[in-house]
Amino acid sequence: CPLNFSVDICGPSVVCQGESFTLTSNVFPRPQGYPYTYSWTTPLGTVITTPNLTINGAALTASGWYTLTVSLPPNCTYTTQVYVIVRPRPIATISNAVTGTVDNYIHMRTCDIQLTATGGVYYNWTVTSPPILTNHSNQLTLPTTLTSPTLINFRVVAIDSFGCASQQVLHRVRTANPVVSRSINNTSTNPNIIRTLTMNQTTQFANATYTWSTNGWSAGPLTAALKQRTGTIAQLAGIYTLVINQNGCERTFQFELLNNATFTPIIEIGTNKIYINEEIEMLNSEDEFELKAFPNPVSDILTVSFKNPSMDDIGLTITDINGRILMDKNIGNEELTTLIDVSSFATGMYFVQCTRNSVVYPEKLKIIKK
């Protein structure tokens, strides 16, 4: 044998399932001028007679000892081994952090979507429709808005401590707005007629509860939104409030049943906002009306802005806590922002109220004059 005859194997000791890897022979003295022959034996007993060994798309059964025997005629041989571990790829899963379900889950818009992934140590998230973020935690919280898509695609790849990555997992979450309705079965002006008021919310939100209330009467939290009340118009009339709670996120809606058996529009109550829609299927993106007032508290100039897709005529009034009208202004249907000088107002609480096509909406924005 040549002086200092030796053989080493160069290559990875750990690979991920499905990856390809190569084990390279390192022979001394160098092969130039020496007619070496090579014989690799894999963990499955396969014999390969090339200087280097490549395993394509390694299966889990490719884990084990790889033996290399290098021979030099007439009777010189050297055998060495290396152990290669083929690690299984993690299996990623995504579940809703609250319900643990996927397919039939409808998420109420403006509420955060919380998802949990399992299967790895690190996670790469991608959110499509639209694509917006990537992080490395198993928890993902996505704020949604009134303009969020009806179907949001979440994708996650789980990575284990050895860097093996799972296949990409797709999770779809549907989002929708509440659809609130109210009706009365008899609109006669006869005050003695017994009639039935029917109230409902028809979007099938998972894990939601509904609470109706008016004038000291309340029902809920209910797992079904449908609720009826029976009585004379005097008994039924009032401002009705619906609070929808889904996993701790709430949205609140109001309407008033008047003594003449007619209704005011359904209004959504928000933080310093009023959403108004004349139709029963409210908060359609084409019909949504939004009113804001800021800054709040205010010392001199109050900015009132609104979104008025229908281009109806809008009027604004400001009243004090005693109901005294301090300002009554017709904005028209084109201005999106108006400035109101309240510097002469005394320190205290005031209310901004709007009209739309001469209809006065009962809900008010509360502002504080400093």
Short mmCIF file of C-alpha atoms in Angstrom, two decimals, residues 65 162 167 199 226 273 283 308 314 346 360:
data_model
loop_
_atom_site.label_atom_id
_atom_site.label_comp_id
_atom_site.label_asym_id
_atom_site.label_seq_id
_atom_site.Cartn_x
_atom_site.Cartn_y
_atom_site.Cartn_z
CA TRP A 65 -24.29 4.13 8.10
CA PHE A 162 -32.40 21.62 12.51
CA GLN A 167 -44.67 21.93 3.27
CA MET A 199 -85.23 41.61 14.88
CA LEU A 226 -83.38 36.23 15.91
CA LYS A 273 -68.06 57.20 14.30
CA LEU A 283 -72.86 48.38 5.62
CA ASN A 308 -70.96 60.02 1.60
CA ILE A 314 -75.95 66.27 4.63
CA ALA A 346 -68.20 77.47 26.90
CA VAL A 360 -82.49 63.15 11.55
#
